[in-house]
GROMACS .gro file of C-alpha atoms in nm:
model
  426
    1UNK     CA    1  -3.618 -10.612   3.646
    2UNK     CA    2  -3.682 -10.372   3.391
    3UNK     CA    3  -4.033 -10.208   3.315
    4UNK     CA    4  -4.092 -10.384   3.018
    5UNK     CA    5  -4.101 -10.735   3.197
    6UNK     CA    6  -4.363 -10.616   3.445
    7UNK     CA    7  -4.550 -10.430   3.191
    8UNK     CA    8  -4.641 -10.704   2.903
    9UNK     CA    9  -4.760 -10.949   3.184
   10UNK     CA   10  -4.961 -10.718   3.366
   11UNK     CA   11  -5.126 -10.615   3.041
   12UNK     CA   12  -5.181 -10.934   2.966
   13UNK     CA   13  -5.344 -11.035   3.316
   14UNK     CA   14  -5.579 -10.762   3.258
   15UNK     CA   15  -5.702 -10.830   2.889
   16UNK     CA   16  -5.752 -11.190   3.022
   17UNK     CA   17  -5.990 -11.070   3.288
   18UNK     CA   18  -6.174 -10.838   3.061
   19UNK     CA   19  -6.247 -11.145   2.817
   20UNK     CA   20  -6.341 -11.367   3.112
   21UNK     CA   21  -6.582 -11.065   3.203
   22UNK     CA   22  -6.722 -11.022   2.872
   23UNK     CA   23  -6.779 -11.400   2.871
   24UNK     CA   24  -6.932 -11.439   3.207
   25UNK     CA   25  -7.160 -11.161   3.115
   26UNK     CA   26  -7.278 -11.272   2.771
   27UNK     CA   27  -7.401 -11.619   2.941
   28UNK     CA   28  -7.574 -11.435   3.207
   29UNK     CA   29  -7.763 -11.234   3.018
   30UNK     CA   30  -8.114 -11.345   2.825
   31UNK     CA   31  -8.233 -11.251   2.487
   32UNK     CA   32  -8.487 -11.004   2.566
   33UNK     CA   33  -8.344 -10.827   2.923
   34UNK     CA   34  -8.464 -10.520   3.008
   35UNK     CA   35  -8.299 -10.193   2.899
   36UNK     CA   36  -7.969 -10.105   3.059
   37UNK     CA   37  -7.664  -9.875   2.980
   38UNK     CA   38  -7.308  -9.918   2.887
   39UNK     CA   39  -7.112 -10.051   3.160
   40UNK     CA   40  -6.742 -10.091   3.242
   41UNK     CA   41  -6.580 -10.444   3.228
   42UNK     CA   42  -6.546 -10.632   3.593
   43UNK     CA   43  -6.722 -10.370   3.764
   44UNK     CA   44  -7.048 -10.284   3.542
   45UNK     CA   45  -7.235  -9.998   3.670
   46UNK     CA   46  -7.075  -9.977   4.035
   47UNK     CA   47  -6.883  -9.647   3.952
   48UNK     CA   48  -7.210  -9.507   3.842
   49UNK     CA   49  -7.419  -9.530   4.202
   50UNK     CA   50  -7.513  -9.228   4.372
   51UNK     CA   51  -7.683  -9.147   4.692
   52UNK     CA   52  -7.958  -9.162   4.785
   53UNK     CA   53  -7.961  -9.456   4.570
   54UNK     CA   54  -8.383  -9.454   4.515
   55UNK     CA   55  -8.374  -9.154   4.361
   56UNK     CA   56  -8.086  -9.248   4.124
   57UNK     CA   57  -8.263  -9.550   3.996
   58UNK     CA   58  -8.589  -9.299   3.960
   59UNK     CA   59  -8.375  -9.096   3.714
   60UNK     CA   60  -8.268  -9.413   3.548
   61UNK     CA   61  -8.628  -9.490   3.520
   62UNK     CA   62  -8.724  -9.171   3.375
   63UNK     CA   63  -8.470  -9.273   3.089
   64UNK     CA   64  -8.492  -9.623   3.023
   65UNK     CA   65  -8.831  -9.688   3.140
   66UNK     CA   66  -9.037  -9.860   3.453
   67UNK     CA   67  -8.800 -10.168   3.410
   68UNK     CA   68  -8.450 -10.157   3.362
   69UNK     CA   69  -8.121 -10.342   3.433
   70UNK     CA   70  -7.801 -10.312   3.556
   71UNK     CA   71  -7.476 -10.499   3.636
   72UNK     CA   72  -7.316 -10.442   4.013
   73UNK     CA   73  -7.002 -10.633   3.946
   74UNK     CA   74  -7.118 -10.949   3.787
   75UNK     CA   75  -7.419 -10.938   3.915
   76UNK     CA   76  -7.740 -10.870   3.747
   77UNK     CA   77  -7.988 -10.644   3.890
   78UNK     CA   78  -8.318 -10.563   3.774
   79UNK     CA   79  -8.524 -10.240   3.935
   80UNK     CA   80  -8.862 -10.216   3.874
   81UNK     CA   81  -9.065  -9.891   3.937
   82UNK     CA   82  -9.399  -9.914   3.831
   83UNK     CA   83  -9.683  -9.982   4.060
   84UNK     CA   84  -9.823 -10.235   3.763
   85UNK     CA   85  -9.535 -10.421   3.719
   86UNK     CA   86  -9.445 -10.439   4.096
   87UNK     CA   87  -9.828 -10.611   4.134
   88UNK     CA   88  -9.743 -10.854   3.875
   89UNK     CA   89  -9.386 -10.953   4.110
   90UNK     CA   90  -9.613 -11.014   4.440
   91UNK     CA   91  -9.874 -11.204   4.239
   92UNK     CA   92  -9.773 -11.400   3.898
   93UNK     CA   93  -9.407 -11.417   4.033
   94UNK     CA   94  -9.470 -11.400   4.386
   95UNK     CA   95  -9.350 -11.785   4.494
   96UNK     CA   96  -9.052 -11.756   4.221
   97UNK     CA   97  -8.936 -11.431   4.362
   98UNK     CA   98  -8.961 -11.557   4.711
   99UNK     CA   99  -8.554 -11.614   4.776
  100UNK     CA  100  -8.333 -11.329   4.942
  101UNK     CA  101  -8.010 -11.206   4.841
  102UNK     CA  102  -7.722 -11.388   5.023
  103UNK     CA  103  -7.523 -11.087   5.145
  104UNK     CA  104  -7.210 -11.116   5.361
  105UNK     CA  105  -7.391 -10.943   5.652
  106UNK     CA  106  -7.685 -11.219   5.611
  107UNK     CA  107  -7.425 -11.441   5.683
  108UNK     CA  108  -7.273 -11.322   5.958
  109UNK     CA  109  -7.558 -11.097   6.118
  110UNK     CA  110  -7.828 -11.391   6.023
  111UNK     CA  111  -7.700 -11.703   6.159
  112UNK     CA  112  -7.547 -11.801   5.839
  113UNK     CA  113  -7.877 -11.713   5.643
  114UNK     CA  114  -8.123 -11.881   5.882
  115UNK     CA  115  -8.314 -11.587   6.038
  116UNK     CA  116  -8.679 -11.536   5.865
  117UNK     CA  117  -8.543 -11.215   5.682
  118UNK     CA  118  -8.210 -11.380   5.534
  119UNK     CA  119  -8.359 -11.737   5.497
  120UNK     CA  120  -8.436 -11.910   5.159
  121UNK     CA  121  -8.796 -11.976   5.064
  122UNK     CA  122  -8.795 -12.352   5.226
  123UNK     CA  123  -8.987 -12.558   5.522
  124UNK     CA  124  -8.771 -12.365   5.761
  125UNK     CA  125  -8.864 -12.029   5.638
  126UNK     CA  126  -9.201 -12.140   5.652
  127UNK     CA  127  -9.162 -12.269   6.013
  128UNK     CA  128  -9.004 -11.941   6.110
  129UNK     CA  129  -9.316 -11.724   5.940
  130UNK     CA  130  -9.572 -11.936   6.146
  131UNK     CA  131  -9.399 -11.873   6.461
  132UNK     CA  132  -9.395 -11.481   6.391
  133UNK     CA  133  -9.719 -11.509   6.278
  134UNK     CA  134  -9.869 -11.728   6.598
  135UNK     CA  135  -9.619 -11.664   6.887
  136UNK     CA  136  -9.502 -11.333   6.811
  137UNK     CA  137  -9.693 -11.083   6.593
  138UNK     CA  138  -9.994 -11.216   6.657
  139UNK     CA  139 -10.287 -10.942   6.775
  140UNK     CA  140 -10.318 -11.147   7.115
  141UNK     CA  141  -9.917 -11.134   7.153
  142UNK     CA  142  -9.874 -10.715   7.034
  143UNK     CA  143 -10.176 -10.661   7.293
  144UNK     CA  144 -10.004 -10.829   7.585
  145UNK     CA  145  -9.727 -10.543   7.522
  146UNK     CA  146  -9.985 -10.249   7.550
  147UNK     CA  147  -9.863 -10.142   7.872
  148UNK     CA  148  -9.483 -10.164   7.771
  149UNK     CA  149  -9.572  -9.923   7.440
  150UNK     CA  150  -9.814  -9.689   7.649
  151UNK     CA  151  -9.495  -9.627   7.916
  152UNK     CA  152  -9.233  -9.562   7.635
  153UNK     CA  153  -9.417  -9.298   7.508
  154UNK     CA  154  -9.494  -9.149   7.817
  155UNK     CA  155  -9.095  -9.123   7.860
  156UNK     CA  156  -9.042  -8.992   7.578
  157UNK     CA  157  -8.926  -8.582   7.493
  158UNK     CA  158  -9.066  -8.460   7.179
  159UNK     CA  159  -8.729  -8.311   7.123
  160UNK     CA  160  -8.562  -8.702   7.157
  161UNK     CA  161  -8.508  -8.949   6.873
  162UNK     CA  162  -8.753  -9.131   6.782
  163UNK     CA  163  -8.510  -9.452   6.722
  164UNK     CA  164  -8.421  -9.452   7.101
  165UNK     CA  165  -8.842  -9.473   7.150
  166UNK     CA  166  -8.868  -9.788   6.867
  167UNK     CA  167  -8.571  -9.962   7.011
  168UNK     CA  168  -8.661  -9.940   7.364
  169UNK     CA  169  -9.022 -10.049   7.309
  170UNK     CA  170  -8.888 -10.362   7.073
  171UNK     CA  171  -8.624 -10.458   7.341
  172UNK     CA  172  -8.847 -10.442   7.643
  173UNK     CA  173  -9.146 -10.678   7.457
  174UNK     CA  174  -8.846 -10.905   7.329
  175UNK     CA  175  -8.647 -10.931   7.662
  176UNK     CA  176  -8.796 -10.713   7.934
  177UNK     CA  177  -8.507 -10.454   7.941
  178UNK     CA  178  -8.437 -10.055   7.822
  179UNK     CA  179  -8.101 -10.009   7.691
  180UNK     CA  180  -8.160  -9.653   7.614
  181UNK     CA  181  -8.227  -9.333   7.823
  182UNK     CA  182  -8.354  -9.352   8.170
  183UNK     CA  183  -8.361  -9.653   8.428
  184UNK     CA  184  -8.094  -9.873   8.241
  185UNK     CA  185  -8.055 -10.148   8.493
  186UNK     CA  186  -7.681 -10.245   8.344
  187UNK     CA  187  -7.551  -9.924   8.166
  188UNK     CA  188  -7.213 -10.126   8.085
  189UNK     CA  189  -7.426 -10.397   7.905
  190UNK     CA  190  -7.658 -10.123   7.756
  191UNK     CA  191  -7.375  -9.940   7.594
  192UNK     CA  192  -7.241 -10.193   7.469
  193UNK     CA  193  -7.584 -10.293   7.304
  194UNK     CA  194  -7.599  -9.958   7.176
  195UNK     CA  195  -7.279  -9.975   7.023
  196UNK     CA  196  -7.359 -10.301   6.857
  197UNK     CA  197  -7.689 -10.229   6.727
  198UNK     CA  198  -7.525  -9.881   6.587
  199UNK     CA  199  -7.264 -10.064   6.411
  200UNK     CA  200  -7.535 -10.316   6.265
  201UNK     CA  201  -7.717 -10.113   6.140
  202UNK     CA  202  -7.442  -9.926   5.968
  203UNK     CA  203  -7.335 -10.212   5.805
  204UNK     CA  204  -7.672 -10.406   5.724
  205UNK     CA  205  -7.864 -10.070   5.601
  206UNK     CA  206  -7.685 -10.091   5.254
  207UNK     CA  207  -7.503 -10.330   5.047
  208UNK     CA  208  -7.103 -10.246   5.039
  209UNK     CA  209  -6.951 -10.267   4.688
  210UNK     CA  210  -6.758 -10.579   4.812
  211UNK     CA  211  -7.033 -10.800   4.779
  212UNK     CA  212  -7.009 -10.745   4.400
  213UNK     CA  213  -6.694 -10.719   4.377
  214UNK     CA  214  -6.474 -10.977   4.566
  215UNK     CA  215  -6.158 -10.809   4.495
  216UNK     CA  216  -6.241 -10.510   4.723
  217UNK     CA  217  -6.288 -10.783   5.009
  218UNK     CA  218  -5.936 -10.930   4.948
  219UNK     CA  219  -5.783 -10.567   4.993
  220UNK     CA  220  -6.075 -10.390   5.234
  221UNK     CA  221  -6.167 -10.667   5.495
  222UNK     CA  222  -6.508 -10.559   5.460
  223UNK     CA  223  -6.619 -10.947   5.532
  224UNK     CA  224  -6.376 -10.980   5.844
  225UNK     CA  225  -6.511 -10.674   5.985
  226UNK     CA  226  -6.856 -10.787   5.980
  227UNK     CA  227  -6.775 -11.137   6.119
  228UNK     CA  228  -6.617 -10.934   6.392
  229UNK     CA  229  -6.977 -10.719   6.444
  230UNK     CA  230  -7.152 -11.085   6.413
  231UNK     CA  231  -6.980 -11.232   6.690
  232UNK     CA  232  -6.995 -10.926   6.924
  233UNK     CA  233  -7.434 -10.951   6.837
  234UNK     CA  234  -7.452 -11.296   6.877
  235UNK     CA  235  -7.278 -11.266   7.246
  236UNK     CA  236  -7.499 -11.019   7.337
  237UNK     CA  237  -7.805 -11.232   7.201
  238UNK     CA  238  -7.658 -11.547   7.405
  239UNK     CA  239  -7.656 -11.343   7.702
  240UNK     CA  240  -8.008 -11.243   7.712
  241UNK     CA  241  -8.128 -11.618   7.607
  242UNK     CA  242  -7.936 -11.719   7.899
  243UNK     CA  243  -8.007 -11.518   8.149
  244UNK     CA  244  -8.356 -11.553   8.093
  245UNK     CA  245  -8.302 -11.949   8.090
  246UNK     CA  246  -8.173 -11.881   8.460
  247UNK     CA  247  -8.465 -11.653   8.553
  248UNK     CA  248  -8.719 -11.938   8.416
  249UNK     CA  249  -8.520 -12.185   8.642
  250UNK     CA  250  -8.568 -11.960   8.916
  251UNK     CA  251  -8.961 -11.910   8.815
  252UNK     CA  252  -8.873 -11.548   8.769
  253UNK     CA  253  -8.928 -11.493   8.409
  254UNK     CA  254  -9.101 -11.157   8.320
  255UNK     CA  255  -9.333 -11.280   8.030
  256UNK     CA  256  -9.122 -11.157   7.750
  257UNK     CA  257  -9.085 -11.294   7.381
  258UNK     CA  258  -8.751 -11.482   7.468
  259UNK     CA  259  -8.957 -11.618   7.809
  260UNK     CA  260  -9.252 -11.739   7.552
  261UNK     CA  261  -8.963 -11.898   7.272
  262UNK     CA  262  -8.766 -12.086   7.547
  263UNK     CA  263  -9.112 -12.225   7.651
  264UNK     CA  264  -9.170 -12.351   7.297
  265UNK     CA  265  -8.776 -12.503   7.318
  266UNK     CA  266  -8.873 -12.702   7.563
  267UNK     CA  267  -9.201 -12.863   7.375
  268UNK     CA  268  -8.931 -12.883   7.059
  269UNK     CA  269  -8.557 -12.862   7.149
  270UNK     CA  270  -8.458 -13.033   6.817
  271UNK     CA  271  -8.605 -12.707   6.644
  272UNK     CA  272  -8.627 -12.420   6.884
  273UNK     CA  273  -8.229 -12.379   6.932
  274UNK     CA  274  -8.061 -12.070   7.054
  275UNK     CA  275  -8.001 -11.975   6.715
  276UNK     CA  276  -8.348 -11.987   6.589
  277UNK     CA  277  -8.458 -11.782   6.939
  278UNK     CA  278  -8.200 -11.526   6.873
  279UNK     CA  279  -8.276 -11.477   6.524
  280UNK     CA  280  -8.685 -11.432   6.609
  281UNK     CA  281  -8.521 -11.195   6.866
  282UNK     CA  282  -9.464  -8.249   6.134
  283UNK     CA  283  -9.486  -7.901   5.921
  284UNK     CA  284  -9.833  -7.898   5.811
  285UNK     CA  285 -10.027  -7.679   6.091
  286UNK     CA  286 -10.392  -7.736   5.942
  287UNK     CA  287 -10.336  -8.136   5.941
  288UNK     CA  288 -10.238  -8.111   6.268
  289UNK     CA  289 -10.510  -7.890   6.369
  290UNK     CA  290 -10.775  -8.086   6.165
  291UNK     CA  291 -10.640  -8.438   6.351
  292UNK     CA  292 -10.678  -8.240   6.665
  293UNK     CA  293 -11.004  -8.139   6.593
  294UNK     CA  294 -11.103  -8.504   6.535
  295UNK     CA  295 -10.976  -8.637   6.864
  296UNK     CA  296 -11.145  -8.365   7.042
  297UNK     CA  297 -11.490  -8.473   6.902
  298UNK     CA  298 -11.421  -8.841   6.911
  299UNK     CA  299 -11.232  -8.880   7.237
  300UNK     CA  300 -11.296  -8.586   7.414
  301UNK     CA  301 -11.043  -8.311   7.505
  302UNK     CA  302 -11.011  -8.424   7.856
  303UNK     CA  303 -10.938  -8.797   7.798
  304UNK     CA  304 -10.641  -8.976   7.661
  305UNK     CA  305 -10.609  -9.160   7.330
  306UNK     CA  306 -10.580  -9.542   7.387
  307UNK     CA  307 -10.473  -9.813   7.123
  308UNK     CA  308 -10.859  -9.919   7.087
  309UNK     CA  309 -10.965  -9.546   6.996
  310UNK     CA  310 -10.735  -9.543   6.714
  311UNK     CA  311 -11.007  -9.737   6.498
  312UNK     CA  312 -11.243  -9.415   6.535
  313UNK     CA  313 -11.010  -9.168   6.439
  314UNK     CA  314 -11.018  -9.203   6.056
  315UNK     CA  315 -10.834  -8.908   5.971
  316UNK     CA  316 -10.520  -9.005   6.192
  317UNK     CA  317 -10.504  -9.295   6.016
  318UNK     CA  318 -10.523  -9.093   5.693
  319UNK     CA  319 -10.229  -8.905   5.798
  320UNK     CA  320 -10.039  -9.217   5.878
  321UNK     CA  321 -10.060  -9.350   5.518
  322UNK     CA  322  -9.984  -9.039   5.401
  323UNK     CA  323  -9.653  -9.063   5.582
  324UNK     CA  324  -9.572  -9.378   5.480
  325UNK     CA  325  -9.646  -9.270   5.100
  326UNK     CA  326  -9.410  -9.018   5.107
  327UNK     CA  327  -9.151  -9.139   5.341
  328UNK     CA  328  -9.113  -9.495   5.349
  329UNK     CA  329  -8.918  -9.620   5.586
  330UNK     CA  330  -8.789  -9.891   5.333
  331UNK     CA  331  -8.806  -9.655   4.988
  332UNK     CA  332  -8.596  -9.966   4.814
  333UNK     CA  333  -8.782 -10.295   4.924
  334UNK     CA  334  -8.568 -10.579   5.030
  335UNK     CA  335  -8.400 -10.754   4.736
  336UNK     CA  336  -8.614 -11.082   4.578
  337UNK     CA  337  -8.418 -11.344   4.385
  338UNK     CA  338  -8.609 -11.556   4.164
  339UNK     CA  339  -8.559 -11.941   4.211
  340UNK     CA  340  -8.597 -11.997   3.800
  341UNK     CA  341  -8.600 -11.807   3.531
  342UNK     CA  342  -8.893 -11.591   3.482
  343UNK     CA  343  -9.050 -11.275   3.292
  344UNK     CA  344  -9.138 -10.935   3.417
  345UNK     CA  345  -9.271 -10.675   3.298
  346UNK     CA  346  -9.242 -10.853   2.929
  347UNK     CA  347  -8.860 -10.895   2.966
  348UNK     CA  348  -8.678 -11.183   3.084
  349UNK     CA  349  -8.538 -11.233   3.421
  350UNK     CA  350  -8.275 -11.517   3.467
  351UNK     CA  351  -8.288 -11.733   3.778
  352UNK     CA  352  -8.053 -11.545   4.033
  353UNK     CA  353  -8.045 -11.234   3.932
  354UNK     CA  354  -8.166 -10.953   4.209
  355UNK     CA  355  -8.510 -10.781   4.154
  356UNK     CA  356  -8.555 -10.435   4.340
  357UNK     CA  357  -8.862 -10.305   4.359
  358UNK     CA  358  -8.859  -9.884   4.421
  359UNK     CA  359  -9.153  -9.806   4.641
  360UNK     CA  360  -9.031  -9.437   4.650
  361UNK     CA  361  -9.106  -9.368   4.264
  362UNK     CA  362  -9.457  -9.568   4.242
  363UNK     CA  363  -9.575  -9.379   4.579
  364UNK     CA  364  -9.495  -9.038   4.392
  365UNK     CA  365  -9.594  -9.174   4.038
  366UNK     CA  366  -9.883  -8.930   3.855
  367UNK     CA  367 -10.070  -9.151   3.733
  368UNK     CA  368 -10.136  -9.329   4.042
  369UNK     CA  369 -10.182  -9.015   4.236
  370UNK     CA  370 -10.343  -8.670   4.222
  371UNK     CA  371 -10.068  -8.382   4.314
  372UNK     CA  372  -9.826  -8.708   4.439
  373UNK     CA  373  -9.533  -8.500   4.585
  374UNK     CA  374  -9.801  -8.285   4.793
  375UNK     CA  375  -9.883  -8.383   5.163
  376UNK     CA  376 -10.263  -8.456   5.142
  377UNK     CA  377 -10.389  -8.700   5.386
  378UNK     CA  378 -10.784  -8.629   5.253
  379UNK     CA  379 -10.668  -8.832   4.952
  380UNK     CA  380 -10.745  -9.155   5.169
  381UNK     CA  381 -11.014  -9.039   5.375
  382UNK     CA  382 -11.294  -9.157   5.170
  383UNK     CA  383 -11.129  -9.387   4.945
  384UNK     CA  384 -10.999  -9.735   5.072
  385UNK     CA  385 -10.843  -9.846   4.753
  386UNK     CA  386 -10.590  -9.572   4.752
  387UNK     CA  387 -10.423  -9.773   5.085
  388UNK     CA  388 -10.339 -10.085   4.879
  389UNK     CA  389 -10.140  -9.888   4.650
  390UNK     CA  390  -9.869  -9.802   4.945
  391UNK     CA  391  -9.643 -10.085   4.984
  392UNK     CA  392  -9.417  -9.957   5.324
  393UNK     CA  393  -9.376 -10.305   5.430
  394UNK     CA  394  -9.347 -10.484   5.118
  395UNK     CA  395  -9.589 -10.726   4.930
  396UNK     CA  396  -9.616 -11.077   4.876
  397UNK     CA  397  -9.558 -11.382   5.095
  398UNK     CA  398  -9.220 -11.202   5.194
  399UNK     CA  399  -9.379 -10.891   5.353
  400UNK     CA  400  -9.263 -10.787   5.647
  401UNK     CA  401  -9.387 -11.048   5.911
  402UNK     CA  402  -9.374 -10.764   6.183
  403UNK     CA  403  -9.578 -10.479   6.031
  404UNK     CA  404  -9.838 -10.506   6.272
  405UNK     CA  405  -9.574 -10.439   6.556
  406UNK     CA  406  -9.418 -10.167   6.366
  407UNK     CA  407  -9.775 -10.008   6.299
  408UNK     CA  408  -9.832  -9.979   6.668
  409UNK     CA  409  -9.467  -9.899   6.724
  410UNK     CA  410  -9.413  -9.652   6.488
  411UNK     CA  411  -9.757  -9.576   6.278
  412UNK     CA  412 -10.072  -9.407   6.461
  413UNK     CA  413  -9.914  -9.424   6.823
  414UNK     CA  414 -10.203  -9.293   7.046
  415UNK     CA  415 -10.006  -9.171   7.336
  416UNK     CA  416  -9.705  -9.042   7.113
  417UNK     CA  417  -9.970  -8.828   6.876
  418UNK     CA  418 -10.151  -8.748   7.170
  419UNK     CA  419  -9.894  -8.574   7.351
  420UNK     CA  420  -9.793  -8.381   7.000
  421UNK     CA  421 -10.106  -8.274   6.927
  422UNK     CA  422 -10.193  -8.140   7.272
  423UNK     CA  423  -9.868  -7.992   7.368
  424UNK     CA  424  -9.930  -7.612   7.449
  425UNK     CA  425 -10.301  -7.658   7.506
  426UNK     CA  426 -10.408  -7.485   7.836
   0.00000   0.00000   0.00000
């Protein structure tokens, strides 16, 4: 077979794909789409993405404005980098933007999009949110696990990763088990858990290009890899649920969140299935010196800080807010998907587009913050309105339901702060 007989059909096929791509994008684009930049057929702007993505989007916003559009493959993305437009998203358009993007990871890690973070805005999601607010993340539930949080911080070495502290805190509250560092009951189970969690975070923390260009999935096997990890994760979670079910039958439960959810399952077995249960399942010495002085004054040099004491430590709370402003855990908030056509920042956004709010530049906007790149906790001390301008856990009805737990575990953790500020004091 000569090369010409192969070349012509190949060129014809490529030309057909280009035409289909242009036709598809022209149908999807509204008349008043937010500013964008030239894109390539089929892949859109995928070739332009740079890490870290939130900084790359910030650079684009400086050129194209606080609301701009990108095509990742054929998927339209609308990126918001303005506090005023972000407020519009979570007030005027809060219900419209209450859906989530359906990623491959959500399918295999989120029990086919049925967890609170992956579910569409629906009665099912409202039920999950209610369970989380009342049964899991309420103040009374979190207060019941104060001893666990205190114990985990007291075990912490300052040189260790806070990640281990956080995951141990969460797993002891959820399942009554430690999986990191000392006093692990089953080392093989703990090692398997750590490996699966690491793989899950690695795959779930960033969207793979195969999500937007399916041809890459055909050759790279991305979904196959995600599905394999999802099965491992499900196996571990099912093992925990079964173990606690046996303990409950033996009247030997430990009062963990899994035990509480199993109690709910008895009252409504049709709703509280195993799937539902599994799915729920410092370089500034002057700042530290001031915080230490506040602790010595309010709490006393010889006393340890306890959680109720945190409300007295206003400067300490300001430090946490300033840290969350400059270094939010999620610089890009989780994607929102409009259920119908809407308007954002004066631009048309079609239903099914993906809306991203870039919190990183919003937290550093010179129009909203004085000296925005400097670490200045004092900005929060005498102005409560400042704290409402940051969004470390998102905003609106799809804001993180576990923000209260996150604040206690990773926020002004009194025992960790006490160790950090008083270390070396004689």
